[in-house]
């Protein structure tokens, strides 16, 4: 593992001037962890507010507008409410698994966030298997949902957890294959290298039609893997109450709720990094002003997040048979054909040169 980028190195170099090397290394990691936890919490609060405002606009209503200016403090008030709520549970629940499940979900979301390149100098870890790591971590997150469903000893929670297992196992294939299509084009799994290749143009342009198809499949499968509508059969309030987290309250419920929005952010951030040049901007603006890269990256990511929210308030929920049919009969074969098409383009050296 190669720790990168300069944010990590700069913090550690500064700490070396005031403490021994071993202490400086541990302190640097602790400071970066605190920074990411802070971002995790603030991003979650902002995305919840954004979801409510977007939903209100689609439904021709105002949304939250009482707590703070234009409702900006509403999600903060909700967070304080969840922190202060009593943690309840069922007598027949498996206490160990029931309490462990929320931490599985929240930790895997944090681990995925750690390898996202926010700019050329802000990335906790730039490992040479970055995309593989993200795919692996996304697969681990479903364990927390399965533990929640099983540990709650509730039939609705169990049905939701089993649906999540089926859905995640199915759609992570399409997520992985769509990203594999772009790996064929770049020849690298390292996110910083993939971004560097895009200095000559976004990959969605360099990769011709297969890159566009890969992006469309990735967005559909990524939305499904985060259990967002119209693929929200895991929760399905009209059928299962609250699904796998029916028996959770207070901060344990908040962990599941927050992780869903952070996972949506991660899916959008990966799309921006792989297809749309991450922090790179037209005309080399972020090369001359590197600090603008963070805002450029976040701006692109929020556009993709908005697209995922648009899905939710446009399409009705699928049935479980429709959900599996979409993946196994349509997306998976299309993905396999798209990989072959991309391989032919790379073999014939037809990538666009700028």
CSV table of C-alpha atoms in Angstrom, one decimal:
chain,number,residue,atom,x,y,z
A,1,UNK,CA,0.0,0.0,0.0
A,2,UNK,CA,1.3,3.4,-1.0
A,3,UNK,CA,0.1,6.2,1.3
A,4,UNK,CA,-0.7,9.2,-0.7
A,5,UNK,CA,-1.1,12.0,-1.5
A,6,UNK,CA,0.6,15.2,-0.3
A,7,UNK,CA,-2.0,15.9,2.4
A,8,UNK,CA,-0.9,12.7,4.3
A,9,UNK,CA,2.8,13.4,3.6
A,10,UNK,CA,2.5,17.1,4.6
A,11,UNK,CA,0.8,16.4,7.9
A,12,UNK,CA,3.3,13.7,8.8
A,13,UNK,CA,6.3,16.0,7.8
A,14,UNK,CA,4.9,18.7,10.0
A,15,UNK,CA,4.4,16.4,12.9
A,16,UNK,CA,8.0,15.0,12.6
A,17,UNK,CA,9.2,18.5,13.5
A,18,UNK,CA,7.5,18.3,17.0
A,19,UNK,CA,7.5,14.5,17.9
A,20,UNK,CA,9.2,11.2,17.2
A,21,UNK,CA,8.6,9.3,13.9
A,22,UNK,CA,6.4,6.6,15.4
A,23,UNK,CA,4.2,9.1,17.3
A,24,UNK,CA,4.0,11.3,14.2
A,25,UNK,CA,2.7,8.5,12.1
A,26,UNK,CA,0.0,7.5,14.5
A,27,UNK,CA,-1.0,11.1,15.1
A,28,UNK,CA,-1.2,11.8,11.4
A,29,UNK,CA,-3.5,8.8,10.9
A,30,UNK,CA,-5.7,9.9,13.8
A,31,UNK,CA,-6.0,13.4,12.4
A,32,UNK,CA,-6.9,12.2,8.9
A,33,UNK,CA,-9.5,9.8,10.5
A,34,UNK,CA,-11.1,12.6,12.4
A,35,UNK,CA,-11.2,14.8,9.2
A,36,UNK,CA,-12.9,12.0,7.3
A,37,UNK,CA,-15.3,11.3,10.1
A,38,UNK,CA,-16.2,15.0,10.2
A,39,UNK,CA,-16.7,15.0,6.4
A,40,UNK,CA,-18.8,11.8,6.8
A,41,UNK,CA,-21.1,13.4,9.2
A,42,UNK,CA,-21.4,16.8,7.4
A,43,UNK,CA,-21.9,15.2,4.0
A,44,UNK,CA,-24.6,12.9,5.4
A,45,UNK,CA,-26.5,15.9,6.9
A,46,UNK,CA,-26.2,17.9,3.7
A,47,UNK,CA,-27.3,15.0,1.5
A,48,UNK,CA,-30.4,14.3,3.7
A,49,UNK,CA,-31.4,18.0,3.3
A,50,UNK,CA,-30.7,17.8,-0.4
A,51,UNK,CA,-32.9,14.7,-0.7
A,52,UNK,CA,-35.8,16.5,1.0
A,53,UNK,CA,-35.5,19.6,-1.1
A,54,UNK,CA,-35.2,17.7,-4.3
A,55,UNK,CA,-38.2,15.5,-3.3
A,56,UNK,CA,-40.2,18.7,-2.5
A,57,UNK,CA,-39.4,20.3,-5.9
A,58,UNK,CA,-40.5,17.1,-7.8
A,59,UNK,CA,-43.7,17.0,-5.7
A,60,UNK,CA,-44.4,20.8,-6.0
A,61,UNK,CA,-44.1,21.5,-2.3
A,62,UNK,CA,-41.6,23.5,-0.1
A,63,UNK,CA,-39.9,20.8,2.0
A,64,UNK,CA,-38.3,21.7,5.3
A,65,UNK,CA,-38.4,25.5,5.8
A,66,UNK,CA,-38.9,26.2,9.5
A,67,UNK,CA,-35.7,25.2,11.4
A,68,UNK,CA,-33.1,27.7,10.4
A,69,UNK,CA,-33.0,29.9,7.3
A,70,UNK,CA,-34.8,28.0,4.5
A,71,UNK,CA,-34.8,24.9,6.6
A,72,UNK,CA,-31.0,24.6,6.5
A,73,UNK,CA,-30.8,23.4,10.2
A,74,UNK,CA,-33.6,20.8,9.9
A,75,UNK,CA,-31.2,17.8,9.4
A,76,UNK,CA,-29.1,19.1,12.3
A,77,UNK,CA,-32.2,19.1,14.5
A,78,UNK,CA,-33.0,15.6,13.3
A,79,UNK,CA,-29.4,14.4,14.2
A,80,UNK,CA,-29.8,15.9,17.7
A,81,UNK,CA,-33.1,14.1,18.1
A,82,UNK,CA,-31.5,10.7,17.0
A,83,UNK,CA,-28.6,11.2,19.4
A,84,UNK,CA,-30.9,11.8,22.3
A,85,UNK,CA,-33.4,9.0,21.6
A,86,UNK,CA,-33.5,5.9,23.7
A,87,UNK,CA,-31.8,2.8,22.1
A,88,UNK,CA,-34.5,0.2,22.1
A,89,UNK,CA,-34.5,-3.4,21.0
A,90,UNK,CA,-36.3,-6.7,21.2
A,91,UNK,CA,-36.0,-9.2,24.0
A,92,UNK,CA,-35.5,-12.1,21.5
A,93,UNK,CA,-32.8,-10.4,19.4
A,94,UNK,CA,-29.3,-11.8,19.2
A,95,UNK,CA,-27.7,-8.9,21.1
A,96,UNK,CA,-24.2,-9.4,19.8
A,97,UNK,CA,-25.1,-9.5,16.1
A,98,UNK,CA,-27.9,-6.9,16.6
A,99,UNK,CA,-25.3,-4.4,18.0
A,100,UNK,CA,-22.5,-5.3,15.6
A,101,UNK,CA,-24.5,-4.8,12.4
A,102,UNK,CA,-24.6,-0.9,12.3
A,103,UNK,CA,-20.8,-0.7,12.7
A,104,UNK,CA,-20.3,-3.0,9.8
A,105,UNK,CA,-22.3,-0.7,7.5
A,106,UNK,CA,-20.7,2.5,8.7
A,107,UNK,CA,-17.1,1.3,8.7
A,108,UNK,CA,-17.3,-0.1,5.2
A,109,UNK,CA,-18.7,3.2,4.0
A,110,UNK,CA,-15.8,5.0,5.6
A,111,UNK,CA,-13.3,2.6,4.1
A,112,UNK,CA,-14.7,3.3,0.7
A,113,UNK,CA,-14.5,7.0,1.2
A,114,UNK,CA,-10.8,6.8,2.1
A,115,UNK,CA,-9.6,6.0,-1.4
A,116,UNK,CA,-11.7,8.6,-3.2
A,117,UNK,CA,-9.5,11.3,-4.8
A,118,UNK,CA,-11.1,14.6,-3.9
A,119,UNK,CA,-8.2,16.5,-5.6
A,120,UNK,CA,-4.6,16.0,-6.6
A,121,UNK,CA,-3.5,16.5,-3.0
A,122,UNK,CA,-6.5,15.2,-1.0
A,123,UNK,CA,-6.7,11.4,-0.9
A,124,UNK,CA,-6.1,9.4,2.3
A,125,UNK,CA,-4.8,6.3,0.4
A,126,UNK,CA,-3.9,5.9,-3.2
A,127,UNK,CA,-3.4,2.2,-3.5
A,128,UNK,CA,-2.6,0.5,-6.8
A,129,UNK,CA,-5.7,-1.7,-6.6
A,130,UNK,CA,-8.1,1.2,-5.9
A,131,UNK,CA,-11.1,0.0,-8.0
A,132,UNK,CA,-10.7,-3.6,-6.9
A,133,UNK,CA,-10.6,-2.3,-3.3
A,134,UNK,CA,-13.8,-0.3,-3.7
A,135,UNK,CA,-15.6,-3.3,-5.3
A,136,UNK,CA,-14.5,-5.6,-2.5
A,137,UNK,CA,-15.6,-3.1,0.2
A,138,UNK,CA,-19.0,-2.6,-1.3
A,139,UNK,CA,-19.5,-6.4,-1.1
A,140,UNK,CA,-18.6,-6.4,2.6
A,141,UNK,CA,-21.2,-3.8,3.5
A,142,UNK,CA,-24.1,-6.2,2.8
A,143,UNK,CA,-22.9,-8.3,5.7
A,144,UNK,CA,-24.0,-5.6,8.1
A,145,UNK,CA,-27.5,-5.7,6.6
A,146,UNK,CA,-27.7,-9.4,6.8
A,147,UNK,CA,-26.6,-9.3,10.4
A,148,UNK,CA,-29.2,-6.7,11.2
A,149,UNK,CA,-32.0,-8.7,9.7
A,150,UNK,CA,-30.9,-12.0,11.3
A,151,UNK,CA,-30.0,-10.4,14.7
A,152,UNK,CA,-33.3,-8.5,15.0
A,153,UNK,CA,-35.3,-11.8,15.1
A,154,UNK,CA,-38.0,-10.1,13.2
A,155,UNK,CA,-39.6,-11.6,10.1
A,156,UNK,CA,-39.9,-8.2,8.2
A,157,UNK,CA,-36.2,-7.4,9.0
A,158,UNK,CA,-35.2,-10.9,7.8
A,159,UNK,CA,-37.1,-10.6,4.5
A,160,UNK,CA,-35.4,-7.2,3.9
A,161,UNK,CA,-32.0,-8.6,4.7
A,162,UNK,CA,-32.4,-11.6,2.4
A,163,UNK,CA,-33.6,-9.3,-0.4
A,164,UNK,CA,-30.5,-7.1,0.2
A,165,UNK,CA,-28.2,-10.2,-0.2
A,166,UNK,CA,-29.8,-11.2,-3.5
A,167,UNK,CA,-29.8,-7.7,-4.8
A,168,UNK,CA,-26.3,-6.8,-3.9
A,169,UNK,CA,-24.8,-10.1,-5.2
A,170,UNK,CA,-26.7,-9.6,-8.5
A,171,UNK,CA,-26.0,-6.0,-9.2
A,172,UNK,CA,-22.4,-5.9,-8.0
A,173,UNK,CA,-21.6,-8.0,-11.1
A,174,UNK,CA,-22.8,-5.2,-13.3
A,175,UNK,CA,-21.0,-2.6,-11.3
A,176,UNK,CA,-17.7,-4.6,-11.5
A,177,UNK,CA,-18.0,-5.4,-15.2
A,178,UNK,CA,-18.8,-1.8,-16.1
A,179,UNK,CA,-15.7,-0.6,-14.2
A,180,UNK,CA,-13.7,-3.5,-15.8
A,181,UNK,CA,-14.7,-2.1,-19.2
A,182,UNK,CA,-13.0,1.2,-18.3
A,183,UNK,CA,-10.0,-0.6,-16.8
A,184,UNK,CA,-9.5,-2.2,-20.3
A,185,UNK,CA,-9.3,1.4,-21.6
A,186,UNK,CA,-6.9,2.8,-19.0
A,187,UNK,CA,-4.9,-0.3,-18.2
A,188,UNK,CA,-4.7,0.6,-14.5
A,189,UNK,CA,-6.7,0.0,-11.2
A,190,UNK,CA,-5.1,3.0,-9.5
A,191,UNK,CA,-7.4,5.9,-9.3
A,192,UNK,CA,-4.7,8.6,-9.5
A,193,UNK,CA,-3.4,7.0,-12.7
A,194,UNK,CA,-6.9,6.9,-14.2
A,195,UNK,CA,-7.4,10.6,-13.4
A,196,UNK,CA,-4.0,11.4,-14.9
A,197,UNK,CA,-5.0,9.7,-18.2
A,198,UNK,CA,-8.0,12.0,-18.4
A,199,UNK,CA,-5.9,15.1,-18.7
A,200,UNK,CA,-6.3,14.6,-22.4
A,201,UNK,CA,-10.1,14.2,-22.2
A,202,UNK,CA,-12.7,12.5,-20.0
A,203,UNK,CA,-12.8,8.7,-20.4
A,204,UNK,CA,-16.5,8.8,-21.3
A,205,UNK,CA,-15.4,10.7,-24.4
A,206,UNK,CA,-12.1,8.7,-25.0
A,207,UNK,CA,-14.0,5.4,-24.7
A,208,UNK,CA,-16.5,6.0,-27.5
A,209,UNK,CA,-19.9,4.3,-27.3
A,210,UNK,CA,-18.7,1.4,-24.9
A,211,UNK,CA,-17.8,4.0,-22.3
A,212,UNK,CA,-21.2,5.6,-22.5
A,213,UNK,CA,-22.9,2.2,-22.2
A,214,UNK,CA,-20.7,1.3,-19.3
A,215,UNK,CA,-21.7,4.6,-17.5
A,216,UNK,CA,-25.4,4.0,-18.0
A,217,UNK,CA,-25.1,0.4,-16.7
A,218,UNK,CA,-23.0,1.6,-13.8
A,219,UNK,CA,-25.5,4.2,-12.8
A,220,UNK,CA,-28.4,1.7,-12.9
A,221,UNK,CA,-26.5,-1.0,-11.0
A,222,UNK,CA,-24.9,1.4,-8.6
A,223,UNK,CA,-28.3,2.8,-7.6
A,224,UNK,CA,-29.5,-0.8,-7.1
A,225,UNK,CA,-26.5,-1.7,-4.9
A,226,UNK,CA,-27.2,1.3,-2.6
A,227,UNK,CA,-30.8,0.1,-2.2
A,228,UNK,CA,-32.1,3.3,-3.5
A,229,UNK,CA,-35.5,3.6,-5.2
A,230,UNK,CA,-36.7,2.2,-7.6
A,231,UNK,CA,-34.6,-0.7,-6.2
A,232,UNK,CA,-35.5,-0.1,-2.5
A,233,UNK,CA,-37.1,-3.6,-2.0
A,234,UNK,CA,-34.8,-4.0,1.0
A,235,UNK,CA,-36.8,-1.4,2.9
A,236,UNK,CA,-40.1,-1.3,1.0
A,237,UNK,CA,-42.1,0.6,3.6
A,238,UNK,CA,-45.4,-0.4,2.2
A,239,UNK,CA,-44.4,-4.1,2.6
A,240,UNK,CA,-41.8,-4.5,5.3
A,241,UNK,CA,-42.2,-1.6,7.7
A,242,UNK,CA,-38.7,-0.3,7.6
A,243,UNK,CA,-37.1,-3.5,6.3
A,244,UNK,CA,-33.9,-4.7,7.8
A,245,UNK,CA,-33.6,-1.8,10.3
A,246,UNK,CA,-37.2,-2.1,11.6
A,247,UNK,CA,-36.1,-2.9,15.1
A,248,UNK,CA,-33.4,-0.2,15.3
A,249,UNK,CA,-33.8,3.3,17.0
A,250,UNK,CA,-31.7,6.3,17.9
A,251,UNK,CA,-28.1,6.4,16.7
A,252,UNK,CA,-28.1,2.7,15.6
A,253,UNK,CA,-30.8,3.6,13.1
A,254,UNK,CA,-29.0,6.8,12.2
A,255,UNK,CA,-25.9,4.7,11.2
A,256,UNK,CA,-27.9,2.8,8.6
A,257,UNK,CA,-29.6,6.0,7.4
A,258,UNK,CA,-26.3,7.9,7.1
A,259,UNK,CA,-24.5,5.0,5.5
A,260,UNK,CA,-27.1,4.9,2.7
A,261,UNK,CA,-26.4,8.5,1.8
A,262,UNK,CA,-22.7,8.2,2.0
A,263,UNK,CA,-22.8,5.1,-0.2
A,264,UNK,CA,-24.7,7.1,-2.7
A,265,UNK,CA,-22.0,9.8,-2.5
A,266,UNK,CA,-19.3,7.1,-3.0
A,267,UNK,CA,-21.1,5.6,-6.1
A,268,UNK,CA,-21.4,9.1,-7.6
A,269,UNK,CA,-17.7,9.9,-6.7
A,270,UNK,CA,-16.5,6.8,-8.4
A,271,UNK,CA,-18.5,7.7,-11.5
A,272,UNK,CA,-17.0,11.1,-11.6
A,273,UNK,CA,-13.5,9.7,-11.1
A,274,UNK,CA,-13.7,7.0,-13.7
A,275,UNK,CA,-15.8,8.7,-16.4
A,276,UNK,CA,-15.7,12.5,-15.9
A,277,UNK,CA,-12.1,13.3,-15.0
A,278,UNK,CA,-12.5,13.7,-11.2
A,279,UNK,CA,-11.1,17.1,-10.1
A,280,UNK,CA,-9.8,18.0,-13.6
A,281,UNK,CA,-11.5,21.0,-15.2
A,282,UNK,CA,-11.5,22.3,-18.7
A,283,UNK,CA,-8.7,24.6,-19.9
A,284,UNK,CA,-6.4,23.4,-17.0
A,285,UNK,CA,-7.9,25.7,-14.4
A,286,UNK,CA,-7.3,23.2,-11.6
A,287,UNK,CA,-3.7,22.8,-12.6
A,288,UNK,CA,-3.0,26.5,-12.0
A,289,UNK,CA,-5.3,26.7,-9.0
A,290,UNK,CA,-5.2,23.2,-7.3
A,291,UNK,CA,-7.4,24.1,-4.4
A,292,UNK,CA,-10.3,24.6,-6.9
A,293,UNK,CA,-10.1,20.9,-7.7
A,294,UNK,CA,-12.0,19.9,-4.5
A,295,UNK,CA,-14.9,22.2,-5.5
A,296,UNK,CA,-14.9,21.0,-9.1
A,297,UNK,CA,-14.9,17.3,-7.9
A,298,UNK,CA,-17.7,17.9,-5.4
A,299,UNK,CA,-19.8,19.9,-8.0
A,300,UNK,CA,-19.6,17.0,-10.5
A,301,UNK,CA,-20.4,14.5,-7.7
A,302,UNK,CA,-23.5,16.4,-6.6
A,303,UNK,CA,-24.8,16.4,-10.2
A,304,UNK,CA,-24.6,12.6,-10.2
A,305,UNK,CA,-26.2,12.5,-6.8
A,306,UNK,CA,-29.0,14.6,-8.1
A,307,UNK,CA,-29.4,12.2,-11.0
A,308,UNK,CA,-29.8,9.3,-8.5
A,309,UNK,CA,-32.4,11.3,-6.5
A,310,UNK,CA,-34.2,12.0,-9.8
A,311,UNK,CA,-34.5,8.3,-10.3
A,312,UNK,CA,-36.2,7.9,-6.9
A,313,UNK,CA,-38.9,10.4,-7.6
A,314,UNK,CA,-39.5,9.4,-11.2
A,315,UNK,CA,-39.7,5.6,-11.3
A,316,UNK,CA,-42.0,3.2,-9.3
A,317,UNK,CA,-40.6,0.4,-7.2
A,318,UNK,CA,-39.8,-2.8,-9.1
A,319,UNK,CA,-41.0,-6.2,-8.0
A,320,UNK,CA,-38.4,-8.7,-6.9
A,321,UNK,CA,-38.8,-10.7,-10.1
A,322,UNK,CA,-38.4,-7.6,-12.3
A,323,UNK,CA,-35.3,-6.6,-10.3
A,324,UNK,CA,-33.6,-9.9,-11.0
A,325,UNK,CA,-34.8,-10.1,-14.6
A,326,UNK,CA,-33.3,-6.6,-15.3
A,327,UNK,CA,-29.9,-7.7,-14.0
A,328,UNK,CA,-29.5,-11.3,-15.3
A,329,UNK,CA,-31.4,-11.1,-18.6
A,330,UNK,CA,-30.5,-7.6,-19.7
A,331,UNK,CA,-27.6,-5.8,-17.9
A,332,UNK,CA,-25.3,-8.7,-17.5
A,333,UNK,CA,-25.4,-9.9,-21.2
A,334,UNK,CA,-25.1,-6.2,-22.3
A,335,UNK,CA,-22.1,-5.7,-20.0
A,336,UNK,CA,-20.3,-8.8,-21.4
A,337,UNK,CA,-20.9,-7.7,-25.0
A,338,UNK,CA,-19.7,-4.2,-24.1
A,339,UNK,CA,-16.5,-5.5,-22.6
A,340,UNK,CA,-15.8,-7.3,-25.9
A,341,UNK,CA,-16.5,-4.1,-27.9
A,342,UNK,CA,-14.2,-2.1,-25.6
A,343,UNK,CA,-11.5,-4.7,-26.0
A,344,UNK,CA,-11.8,-4.4,-29.8
A,345,UNK,CA,-11.5,-0.6,-29.7
A,346,UNK,CA,-8.4,-0.8,-27.5
A,347,UNK,CA,-6.9,-3.5,-29.7
A,348,UNK,CA,-7.5,-1.5,-32.8
A,349,UNK,CA,-6.2,1.7,-31.0
A,350,UNK,CA,-9.3,3.7,-31.8
A,351,UNK,CA,-9.3,5.8,-28.6
A,352,UNK,CA,-9.8,9.5,-29.3
A,353,UNK,CA,-6.6,11.5,-29.3
A,354,UNK,CA,-6.8,15.2,-28.2
